[in-house]
Amino acid sequence: MRINGFSGMDIDSMIANLMKAHRQPINRMNQKKTLYEWQQNSYREVNSKLVDFRNNKLLSKYTSSSFNTLKAAVSGNASAITAKATSKAATGTITIDVESLASSSRVKGKNSQLAGRGDEKLADLEAAGVLKLDGETSIKINGVSIDFDPNTDTLNTIVQKINGNKEAGVTAFYNPDNGQISLTSKTTGTKEISLGGSLLTGTDNLNLNEKIQGTDAKVVINGVEATYSSNQFSVNGIEVTLHAATGNQPSIVSTSLDADQIVETIKSFINDYNEVLKLLNDKVIEERYRKFPPLTDEQKKDMKEADIKLWEEKAKSGMLKGDPILRKAISELRSAMTTPIYLGPADATSEEKAKNSITLADIGIETGKWFEGGKLTLKNEAKLRETLEKNPEKLMAFFTNRPSGDNPPQEQVGVFNKMVDSLKGTLKDISDKAGTSRYSTDKGSTLKDQSILGKQIAELNKKIDQTNAKLKSIEDRYYRQFTAMEVALNKLNSQSGSLMSFMSK
């Protein structure tokens, strides 16, 4: 039980001041814990960037297929067809003669009494003797049923229902000038449109009985006749679209490496690599301001928000300054880029290896000045394009080569695969240290408790809880002592008052 106020002293403030000294160890532990948490967050930022670079760029975007991009060009009758090379295409030439295009099947009918009556209800048209429904409430097109209500539906709404049904696979049209209805297949080829229901086929109704069968496209490819149900088809990995008959001038499709696209891929990689390297370099050289420790809650109470923000910007700086994990990652990434890639037999002499190796300089790429931290620059694009034209396999191998076997010679492993392997180790090291995920770029993901920093934080939390319990005991003891003093003073005041009262008689 706490009793305050008899002495006139502010007991709570006095005890709070006495406890300040006792709380210093807690403050230091909380500051240390905050530093560990900030360090985890810095690792998480780096980890997110490295996971993205390794998994989304090196393993997905920058693969061997990205260096085997082909383009298709049409010459001869260039307006008759268009062509697009896919990943399955090969370099070469094909000649295409287009004899005729594929067309769609159609059905049409005519009931002159339906002219200008598209908005009248079907029941009213039946009452007027224009239609003869006999209780029918559905039609079938290509096996797909479409329901209608004669009391609410009109010719125009029937057309809308047909056009709105993707499974029916046709486009309907009503001509109000002559009452004609037509259905056109959405696909080309010889397959006919099947109909069901007297509304569509009855001679007293829409009378859709005039059938025009579609046709297949007829072409001659490299002298071989072929037919296709569509004007779009694939041949030798090339997507071809027919637009017109070629007549006496065939279309010639030539496929070749898309140099522009491959150069853009390399430029994109250089940018991604430089971003990663810059982040790592910035982290390991970022200034650490040791005179700006994390603020305690008491310190924040006496500061403005703007001042707190400025202080913490300094306090959070340099969390990974000189970090050995990041320094190792920088070294391995730069080594992967600058080490020559050898493309010959393993038992070759040093001279033969040098002769059959390819370096950054060979493809016009240079590393920056020492103060740029290994930044890459495409200094000579013409040299890159020359290598791509004369020896594309060598260029591809420099970036993407992966010899078979469990432990291939590192001198034969391409740049991308070297980075994939080294970053796998880096991400494991960061995960072991900070508890980050080796597979997720989510900066808000939960950190694993069993990491080095996670265990250190858990140990600090345990010590903080133990120290808080001790401080509670000390604070309670102070309150008991002051309460006893208050009771004693109250008793003394009471006795003094009685004595004065006795003496005044």
Short mmCIF file of N, CA and C in Angstrom, two decimals, residues 137-275:
data_model
loop_
_atom_site.label_atom_id
_atom_site.label_comp_id
_atom_site.label_asym_id
_atom_site.label_seq_id
_atom_site.Cartn_x
_atom_site.Cartn_y
_atom_site.Cartn_z
N THR A 137 -38.63 -21.65 -77.19
CA THR A 137 -37.97 -20.64 -76.33
C THR A 137 -36.45 -20.79 -76.32
N SER A 138 -35.89 -21.55 -77.25
CA SER A 138 -34.43 -21.66 -77.31
C SER A 138 -33.99 -22.01 -78.72
N ILE A 139 -32.75 -21.68 -79.01
CA ILE A 139 -32.13 -22.03 -80.29
C ILE A 139 -30.79 -22.69 -80.00
N LYS A 140 -30.23 -23.37 -80.99
CA LYS A 140 -28.91 -23.98 -80.84
C LYS A 140 -28.01 -23.56 -81.99
N ILE A 141 -26.78 -23.15 -81.62
CA ILE A 141 -25.77 -22.80 -82.62
C ILE A 141 -24.49 -23.54 -82.27
N ASN A 142 -24.03 -24.38 -83.18
CA ASN A 142 -22.84 -25.20 -82.94
C ASN A 142 -22.95 -25.99 -81.64
N GLY A 143 -24.17 -26.47 -81.36
CA GLY A 143 -24.41 -27.30 -80.18
C GLY A 143 -24.62 -26.53 -78.90
N VAL A 144 -24.58 -25.20 -78.95
CA VAL A 144 -24.73 -24.37 -77.76
C VAL A 144 -26.15 -23.81 -77.70
N SER A 145 -26.85 -24.06 -76.59
CA SER A 145 -28.23 -23.58 -76.44
C SER A 145 -28.25 -22.12 -75.99
N ILE A 146 -29.14 -21.35 -76.58
CA ILE A 146 -29.34 -19.95 -76.20
C ILE A 146 -30.84 -19.76 -75.98
N ASP A 147 -31.21 -19.41 -74.76
CA ASP A 147 -32.63 -19.24 -74.42
C ASP A 147 -33.12 -17.85 -74.79
N PHE A 148 -34.41 -17.76 -75.08
CA PHE A 148 -35.02 -16.45 -75.32
C PHE A 148 -36.47 -16.47 -74.82
N ASP A 149 -37.01 -15.30 -74.59
CA ASP A 149 -38.39 -15.14 -74.13
C ASP A 149 -39.15 -14.33 -75.18
N PRO A 150 -40.10 -14.93 -75.87
CA PRO A 150 -40.83 -14.21 -76.92
C PRO A 150 -41.53 -12.95 -76.43
N ASN A 151 -41.85 -12.93 -75.13
CA ASN A 151 -42.59 -11.78 -74.60
C ASN A 151 -41.69 -10.58 -74.31
N THR A 152 -40.38 -10.80 -74.24
CA THR A 152 -39.46 -9.70 -73.94
C THR A 152 -38.38 -9.52 -75.01
N ASP A 153 -38.01 -10.59 -75.68
CA ASP A 153 -36.92 -10.51 -76.66
C ASP A 153 -37.40 -10.02 -78.02
N THR A 154 -36.47 -9.36 -78.72
CA THR A 154 -36.69 -8.86 -80.08
C THR A 154 -35.62 -9.44 -80.98
N LEU A 155 -35.69 -9.17 -82.27
CA LEU A 155 -34.63 -9.61 -83.17
C LEU A 155 -33.28 -9.03 -82.75
N ASN A 156 -33.28 -7.76 -82.35
CA ASN A 156 -32.02 -7.12 -81.95
C ASN A 156 -31.45 -7.76 -80.68
N THR A 157 -32.32 -8.11 -79.72
CA THR A 157 -31.78 -8.73 -78.50
C THR A 157 -31.33 -10.17 -78.76
N ILE A 158 -31.99 -10.86 -79.70
CA ILE A 158 -31.53 -12.20 -80.09
C ILE A 158 -30.13 -12.10 -80.68
N VAL A 159 -29.91 -11.12 -81.55
CA VAL A 159 -28.58 -10.90 -82.14
C VAL A 159 -27.56 -10.62 -81.04
N GLN A 160 -27.94 -9.80 -80.05
CA GLN A 160 -27.03 -9.47 -78.95
C GLN A 160 -26.68 -10.72 -78.14
N LYS A 161 -27.68 -11.58 -77.89
CA LYS A 161 -27.42 -12.80 -77.13
C LYS A 161 -26.48 -13.74 -77.88
N ILE A 162 -26.68 -13.84 -79.18
CA ILE A 162 -25.79 -14.70 -79.98
C ILE A 162 -24.36 -14.16 -79.95
N ASN A 163 -24.24 -12.86 -80.16
CA ASN A 163 -22.89 -12.25 -80.18
C ASN A 163 -22.23 -12.28 -78.81
N GLY A 164 -23.05 -12.30 -77.76
CA GLY A 164 -22.49 -12.32 -76.41
C GLY A 164 -22.11 -13.70 -75.92
N ASN A 165 -22.46 -14.73 -76.68
CA ASN A 165 -22.15 -16.10 -76.29
C ASN A 165 -20.87 -16.56 -77.00
N LYS A 166 -19.76 -16.58 -76.26
CA LYS A 166 -18.47 -16.92 -76.87
C LYS A 166 -18.43 -18.37 -77.35
N GLU A 167 -19.12 -19.26 -76.64
CA GLU A 167 -19.06 -20.68 -76.98
C GLU A 167 -19.75 -20.97 -78.31
N ALA A 168 -20.73 -20.15 -78.67
CA ALA A 168 -21.42 -20.37 -79.95
C ALA A 168 -20.48 -20.15 -81.12
N GLY A 169 -19.52 -19.24 -80.96
CA GLY A 169 -18.46 -19.07 -81.96
C GLY A 169 -18.88 -18.43 -83.26
N VAL A 170 -19.93 -17.61 -83.24
CA VAL A 170 -20.36 -16.94 -84.47
C VAL A 170 -20.64 -15.47 -84.18
N THR A 171 -20.70 -14.70 -85.26
CA THR A 171 -21.11 -13.30 -85.19
C THR A 171 -22.41 -13.14 -85.97
N ALA A 172 -23.43 -12.62 -85.31
CA ALA A 172 -24.75 -12.45 -85.93
C ALA A 172 -24.92 -11.02 -86.41
N PHE A 173 -25.67 -10.85 -87.51
CA PHE A 173 -25.95 -9.51 -88.04
C PHE A 173 -27.39 -9.47 -88.58
N TYR A 174 -28.10 -8.43 -88.22
CA TYR A 174 -29.47 -8.21 -88.72
C TYR A 174 -29.49 -6.94 -89.54
N ASN A 175 -29.95 -7.06 -90.78
CA ASN A 175 -30.04 -5.90 -91.67
C ASN A 175 -31.49 -5.40 -91.66
N PRO A 176 -31.75 -4.26 -91.04
CA PRO A 176 -33.13 -3.77 -90.93
C PRO A 176 -33.71 -3.33 -92.28
N ASP A 177 -32.84 -3.10 -93.26
CA ASP A 177 -33.34 -2.63 -94.56
C ASP A 177 -34.08 -3.72 -95.33
N ASN A 178 -33.57 -4.96 -95.23
CA ASN A 178 -34.22 -6.04 -96.00
C ASN A 178 -34.65 -7.23 -95.15
N GLY A 179 -34.43 -7.11 -93.81
CA GLY A 179 -34.86 -8.19 -92.92
C GLY A 179 -33.95 -9.40 -92.93
N GLN A 180 -32.77 -9.29 -93.52
CA GLN A 180 -31.87 -10.44 -93.62
C GLN A 180 -31.08 -10.63 -92.33
N ILE A 181 -30.94 -11.89 -91.90
CA ILE A 181 -30.12 -12.28 -90.76
C ILE A 181 -28.98 -13.15 -91.29
N SER A 182 -27.74 -12.91 -90.77
CA SER A 182 -26.61 -13.76 -91.17
C SER A 182 -25.78 -14.13 -89.94
N LEU A 183 -25.18 -15.30 -90.01
CA LEU A 183 -24.25 -15.77 -88.98
C LEU A 183 -22.93 -16.10 -89.65
N THR A 184 -21.84 -15.57 -89.10
CA THR A 184 -20.51 -15.82 -89.65
C THR A 184 -19.63 -16.45 -88.57
N SER A 185 -18.98 -17.55 -88.90
CA SER A 185 -18.11 -18.22 -87.94
C SER A 185 -16.95 -17.32 -87.56
N LYS A 186 -16.59 -17.35 -86.28
CA LYS A 186 -15.46 -16.54 -85.81
C LYS A 186 -14.12 -17.17 -86.20
N THR A 187 -14.16 -18.41 -86.63
CA THR A 187 -12.94 -19.06 -87.09
C THR A 187 -13.04 -19.32 -88.59
N THR A 188 -11.89 -19.55 -89.19
CA THR A 188 -11.86 -19.85 -90.62
C THR A 188 -11.75 -21.35 -90.83
N GLY A 189 -11.91 -21.78 -92.05
CA GLY A 189 -11.81 -23.20 -92.37
C GLY A 189 -13.13 -23.74 -92.89
N THR A 190 -13.12 -25.04 -93.21
CA THR A 190 -14.26 -25.65 -93.90
C THR A 190 -15.38 -26.10 -92.97
N LYS A 191 -15.19 -26.04 -91.68
CA LYS A 191 -16.22 -26.51 -90.75
C LYS A 191 -17.48 -25.65 -90.87
N GLU A 192 -18.62 -26.34 -91.03
CA GLU A 192 -19.89 -25.63 -91.21
C GLU A 192 -20.47 -25.21 -89.87
N ILE A 193 -21.39 -24.24 -89.92
CA ILE A 193 -22.12 -23.80 -88.74
C ILE A 193 -23.35 -24.68 -88.59
N SER A 194 -23.52 -25.32 -87.44
CA SER A 194 -24.70 -26.15 -87.21
C SER A 194 -25.76 -25.35 -86.46
N LEU A 195 -27.01 -25.53 -86.87
CA LEU A 195 -28.12 -24.76 -86.30
C LEU A 195 -29.20 -25.69 -85.79
N GLY A 196 -29.93 -25.24 -84.77
CA GLY A 196 -31.07 -25.97 -84.24
C GLY A 196 -32.14 -25.01 -83.77
N GLY A 197 -33.40 -25.34 -84.04
CA GLY A 197 -34.50 -24.47 -83.63
C GLY A 197 -35.19 -23.86 -84.82
N SER A 198 -36.52 -23.91 -84.81
CA SER A 198 -37.27 -23.41 -85.97
C SER A 198 -37.17 -21.91 -86.15
N LEU A 199 -36.86 -21.17 -85.06
CA LEU A 199 -36.71 -19.72 -85.20
C LEU A 199 -35.60 -19.40 -86.19
N LEU A 200 -34.52 -20.20 -86.16
CA LEU A 200 -33.39 -19.93 -87.05
C LEU A 200 -33.62 -20.47 -88.46
N THR A 201 -34.13 -21.69 -88.54
CA THR A 201 -34.15 -22.36 -89.85
C THR A 201 -35.51 -22.39 -90.53
N GLY A 202 -36.57 -22.13 -89.76
CA GLY A 202 -37.91 -22.22 -90.35
C GLY A 202 -38.10 -21.21 -91.47
N THR A 203 -38.73 -21.66 -92.55
CA THR A 203 -38.96 -20.76 -93.69
C THR A 203 -39.92 -19.64 -93.35
N ASP A 204 -40.75 -19.87 -92.30
CA ASP A 204 -41.66 -18.82 -91.85
C ASP A 204 -41.00 -17.90 -90.83
N ASN A 205 -39.75 -18.20 -90.50
CA ASN A 205 -39.05 -17.43 -89.48
C ASN A 205 -37.83 -16.73 -90.09
N LEU A 206 -36.63 -16.97 -89.50
CA LEU A 206 -35.43 -16.28 -90.01
C LEU A 206 -34.90 -16.92 -91.29
N ASN A 207 -35.26 -18.16 -91.53
CA ASN A 207 -34.96 -18.81 -92.81
C ASN A 207 -33.46 -18.86 -93.12
N LEU A 208 -32.66 -19.26 -92.08
CA LEU A 208 -31.19 -19.31 -92.27
C LEU A 208 -30.81 -20.63 -92.94
N ASN A 209 -31.06 -20.73 -94.21
CA ASN A 209 -30.84 -21.98 -94.94
C ASN A 209 -29.83 -21.85 -96.08
N GLU A 210 -29.38 -20.65 -96.33
CA GLU A 210 -28.36 -20.47 -97.38
C GLU A 210 -26.98 -20.61 -96.74
N LYS A 211 -26.28 -21.69 -97.03
CA LYS A 211 -24.99 -21.98 -96.42
C LYS A 211 -23.84 -21.69 -97.38
N ILE A 212 -22.86 -20.99 -96.86
CA ILE A 212 -21.63 -20.72 -97.62
C ILE A 212 -20.48 -21.33 -96.83
N GLN A 213 -19.93 -22.39 -97.33
CA GLN A 213 -18.87 -23.09 -96.60
C GLN A 213 -17.56 -22.31 -96.64
N GLY A 214 -16.87 -22.29 -95.49
CA GLY A 214 -15.57 -21.64 -95.43
C GLY A 214 -14.52 -22.44 -96.15
N THR A 215 -13.38 -21.84 -96.33
CA THR A 215 -12.29 -22.51 -97.05
C THR A 215 -11.02 -22.51 -96.21
N ASP A 216 -10.14 -23.47 -96.49
CA ASP A 216 -8.82 -23.50 -95.87
C ASP A 216 -7.85 -22.65 -96.68
N ALA A 217 -6.83 -22.17 -96.00
CA ALA A 217 -5.77 -21.46 -96.71
C ALA A 217 -4.92 -22.48 -97.48
N LYS A 218 -4.56 -22.12 -98.69
CA LYS A 218 -3.72 -23.00 -99.51
C LYS A 218 -2.40 -22.29 -99.79
N VAL A 219 -1.32 -22.95 -99.39
CA VAL A 219 0.00 -22.35 -99.56
C VAL A 219 0.97 -23.40 -100.10
N VAL A 220 2.08 -22.92 -100.60
CA VAL A 220 3.18 -23.79 -101.01
C VAL A 220 4.42 -23.29 -100.28
N ILE A 221 4.97 -24.15 -99.40
CA ILE A 221 6.12 -23.76 -98.57
C ILE A 221 7.34 -24.55 -99.03
N ASN A 222 8.32 -23.83 -99.54
CA ASN A 222 9.53 -24.48 -100.07
C ASN A 222 9.17 -25.59 -101.06
N GLY A 223 8.16 -25.31 -101.89
CA GLY A 223 7.76 -26.25 -102.93
C GLY A 223 6.79 -27.32 -102.50
N VAL A 224 6.42 -27.35 -101.22
CA VAL A 224 5.50 -28.37 -100.71
C VAL A 224 4.14 -27.75 -100.44
N GLU A 225 3.08 -28.34 -101.05
CA GLU A 225 1.74 -27.82 -100.84
C GLU A 225 1.26 -28.12 -99.42
N ALA A 226 0.49 -27.17 -98.87
CA ALA A 226 -0.05 -27.35 -97.51
C ALA A 226 -1.35 -26.57 -97.39
N THR A 227 -2.23 -27.05 -96.53
CA THR A 227 -3.48 -26.34 -96.25
C THR A 227 -3.58 -26.09 -94.75
N TYR A 228 -4.17 -24.96 -94.39
CA TYR A 228 -4.37 -24.59 -92.99
C TYR A 228 -5.78 -24.04 -92.82
N SER A 229 -6.42 -24.40 -91.73
CA SER A 229 -7.78 -23.91 -91.49
C SER A 229 -7.79 -22.45 -91.08
N SER A 230 -6.62 -21.92 -90.73
CA SER A 230 -6.51 -20.52 -90.30
C SER A 230 -5.49 -19.79 -91.16
N ASN A 231 -5.63 -18.48 -91.19
CA ASN A 231 -4.63 -17.66 -91.88
C ASN A 231 -3.41 -17.39 -91.00
N GLN A 232 -3.45 -17.94 -89.79
CA GLN A 232 -2.31 -17.85 -88.89
C GLN A 232 -1.85 -19.26 -88.55
N PHE A 233 -0.59 -19.56 -88.78
CA PHE A 233 -0.07 -20.89 -88.49
C PHE A 233 1.43 -20.77 -88.22
N SER A 234 2.00 -21.86 -87.74
CA SER A 234 3.42 -21.87 -87.40
C SER A 234 4.15 -22.90 -88.26
N VAL A 235 5.30 -22.51 -88.77
CA VAL A 235 6.11 -23.42 -89.55
C VAL A 235 7.58 -23.20 -89.17
N ASN A 236 8.24 -24.27 -88.76
CA ASN A 236 9.66 -24.20 -88.35
C ASN A 236 9.90 -23.15 -87.27
N GLY A 237 8.94 -23.02 -86.34
CA GLY A 237 9.09 -22.07 -85.25
C GLY A 237 8.82 -20.63 -85.64
N ILE A 238 8.26 -20.42 -86.83
CA ILE A 238 7.94 -19.06 -87.30
C ILE A 238 6.43 -18.91 -87.36
N GLU A 239 5.90 -17.91 -86.68
CA GLU A 239 4.47 -17.64 -86.73
C GLU A 239 4.16 -16.80 -87.97
N VAL A 240 3.36 -17.38 -88.87
CA VAL A 240 3.05 -16.74 -90.15
C VAL A 240 1.59 -16.29 -90.15
N THR A 241 1.35 -15.07 -90.63
CA THR A 241 -0.01 -14.56 -90.82
C THR A 241 -0.18 -14.19 -92.29
N LEU A 242 -1.20 -14.78 -92.91
CA LEU A 242 -1.47 -14.51 -94.32
C LEU A 242 -2.40 -13.30 -94.46
N HIS A 243 -2.09 -12.45 -95.44
CA HIS A 243 -2.92 -11.27 -95.69
C HIS A 243 -3.50 -11.24 -97.10
N ALA A 244 -2.79 -11.85 -98.04
CA ALA A 244 -3.26 -11.82 -99.44
C ALA A 244 -2.54 -12.91 -100.22
N ALA A 245 -3.09 -13.25 -101.38
CA ALA A 245 -2.41 -14.19 -102.27
C ALA A 245 -1.14 -13.53 -102.81
N THR A 246 -0.10 -14.33 -103.00
CA THR A 246 1.18 -13.77 -103.44
C THR A 246 1.25 -13.57 -104.95
N GLY A 247 0.40 -14.24 -105.70
CA GLY A 247 0.46 -14.10 -107.15
C GLY A 247 1.74 -14.69 -107.71
N ASN A 248 2.37 -13.93 -108.58
CA ASN A 248 3.59 -14.42 -109.23
C ASN A 248 4.85 -14.15 -108.42
N GLN A 249 4.72 -13.44 -107.30
CA GLN A 249 5.90 -13.09 -106.51
C GLN A 249 5.77 -13.70 -105.11
N PRO A 250 6.50 -14.76 -104.80
CA PRO A 250 6.38 -15.40 -103.49
C PRO A 250 6.97 -14.52 -102.38
N SER A 251 6.60 -14.85 -101.15
CA SER A 251 7.17 -14.18 -99.98
C SER A 251 8.33 -15.02 -99.46
N ILE A 252 9.41 -14.34 -99.11
CA ILE A 252 10.61 -15.03 -98.61
C ILE A 252 10.84 -14.59 -97.17
N VAL A 253 10.84 -15.57 -96.24
CA VAL A 253 11.03 -15.29 -94.82
C VAL A 253 12.44 -15.70 -94.42
N SER A 254 13.21 -14.73 -93.94
CA SER A 254 14.59 -15.00 -93.50
C SER A 254 14.68 -14.80 -91.99
N THR A 255 15.21 -15.78 -91.29
CA THR A 255 15.39 -15.65 -89.84
C THR A 255 16.87 -15.55 -89.52
N SER A 256 17.19 -14.64 -88.62
CA SER A 256 18.58 -14.42 -88.22
C SER A 256 18.60 -13.93 -86.78
N LEU A 257 19.78 -13.94 -86.18
CA LEU A 257 19.91 -13.44 -84.81
C LEU A 257 19.46 -11.98 -84.75
N ASP A 258 18.69 -11.67 -83.73
CA ASP A 258 18.22 -10.30 -83.53
C ASP A 258 19.29 -9.54 -82.73
N ALA A 259 20.25 -8.99 -83.46
CA ALA A 259 21.38 -8.33 -82.82
C ALA A 259 20.94 -7.19 -81.92
N ASP A 260 19.97 -6.41 -82.37
CA ASP A 260 19.50 -5.27 -81.57
C ASP A 260 18.96 -5.74 -80.23
N GLN A 261 18.15 -6.81 -80.25
CA GLN A 261 17.56 -7.31 -79.01
C GLN A 261 18.62 -7.87 -78.07
N ILE A 262 19.61 -8.57 -78.62
CA ILE A 262 20.66 -9.15 -77.79
C ILE A 262 21.52 -8.05 -77.17
N VAL A 263 21.82 -7.03 -77.94
CA VAL A 263 22.59 -5.89 -77.40
C VAL A 263 21.80 -5.22 -76.28
N GLU A 264 20.50 -5.06 -76.46
CA GLU A 264 19.66 -4.45 -75.42
C GLU A 264 19.65 -5.33 -74.17
N THR A 265 19.66 -6.64 -74.36
CA THR A 265 19.71 -7.56 -73.22
C THR A 265 21.00 -7.36 -72.43
N ILE A 266 22.12 -7.23 -73.13
CA ILE A 266 23.40 -7.02 -72.46
C ILE A 266 23.42 -5.67 -71.75
N LYS A 267 22.88 -4.65 -72.38
CA LYS A 267 22.80 -3.33 -71.73
C LYS A 267 21.95 -3.40 -70.46
N SER A 268 20.85 -4.13 -70.56
CA SER A 268 19.97 -4.27 -69.40
C SER A 268 20.69 -4.99 -68.26
N PHE A 269 21.46 -6.03 -68.60
CA PHE A 269 22.22 -6.74 -67.58
C PHE A 269 23.24 -5.81 -66.93
N ILE A 270 23.93 -5.02 -67.74
CA ILE A 270 24.93 -4.10 -67.19
C ILE A 270 24.28 -3.16 -66.18
N ASN A 271 23.11 -2.64 -66.50
CA ASN A 271 22.40 -1.75 -65.58
C ASN A 271 22.04 -2.47 -64.28
N ASP A 272 21.51 -3.69 -64.40
CA ASP A 272 21.12 -4.45 -63.21
C ASP A 272 22.34 -4.78 -62.36
N TYR A 273 23.42 -5.18 -63.00
CA TYR A 273 24.65 -5.51 -62.29
C TYR A 273 25.19 -4.29 -61.56
N ASN A 274 25.22 -3.15 -62.25
CA ASN A 274 25.74 -1.93 -61.64
C ASN A 274 24.90 -1.50 -60.44
N GLU A 275 23.59 -1.69 -60.52
CA GLU A 275 22.72 -1.34 -59.39
C GLU A 275 23.05 -2.19 -58.17
#
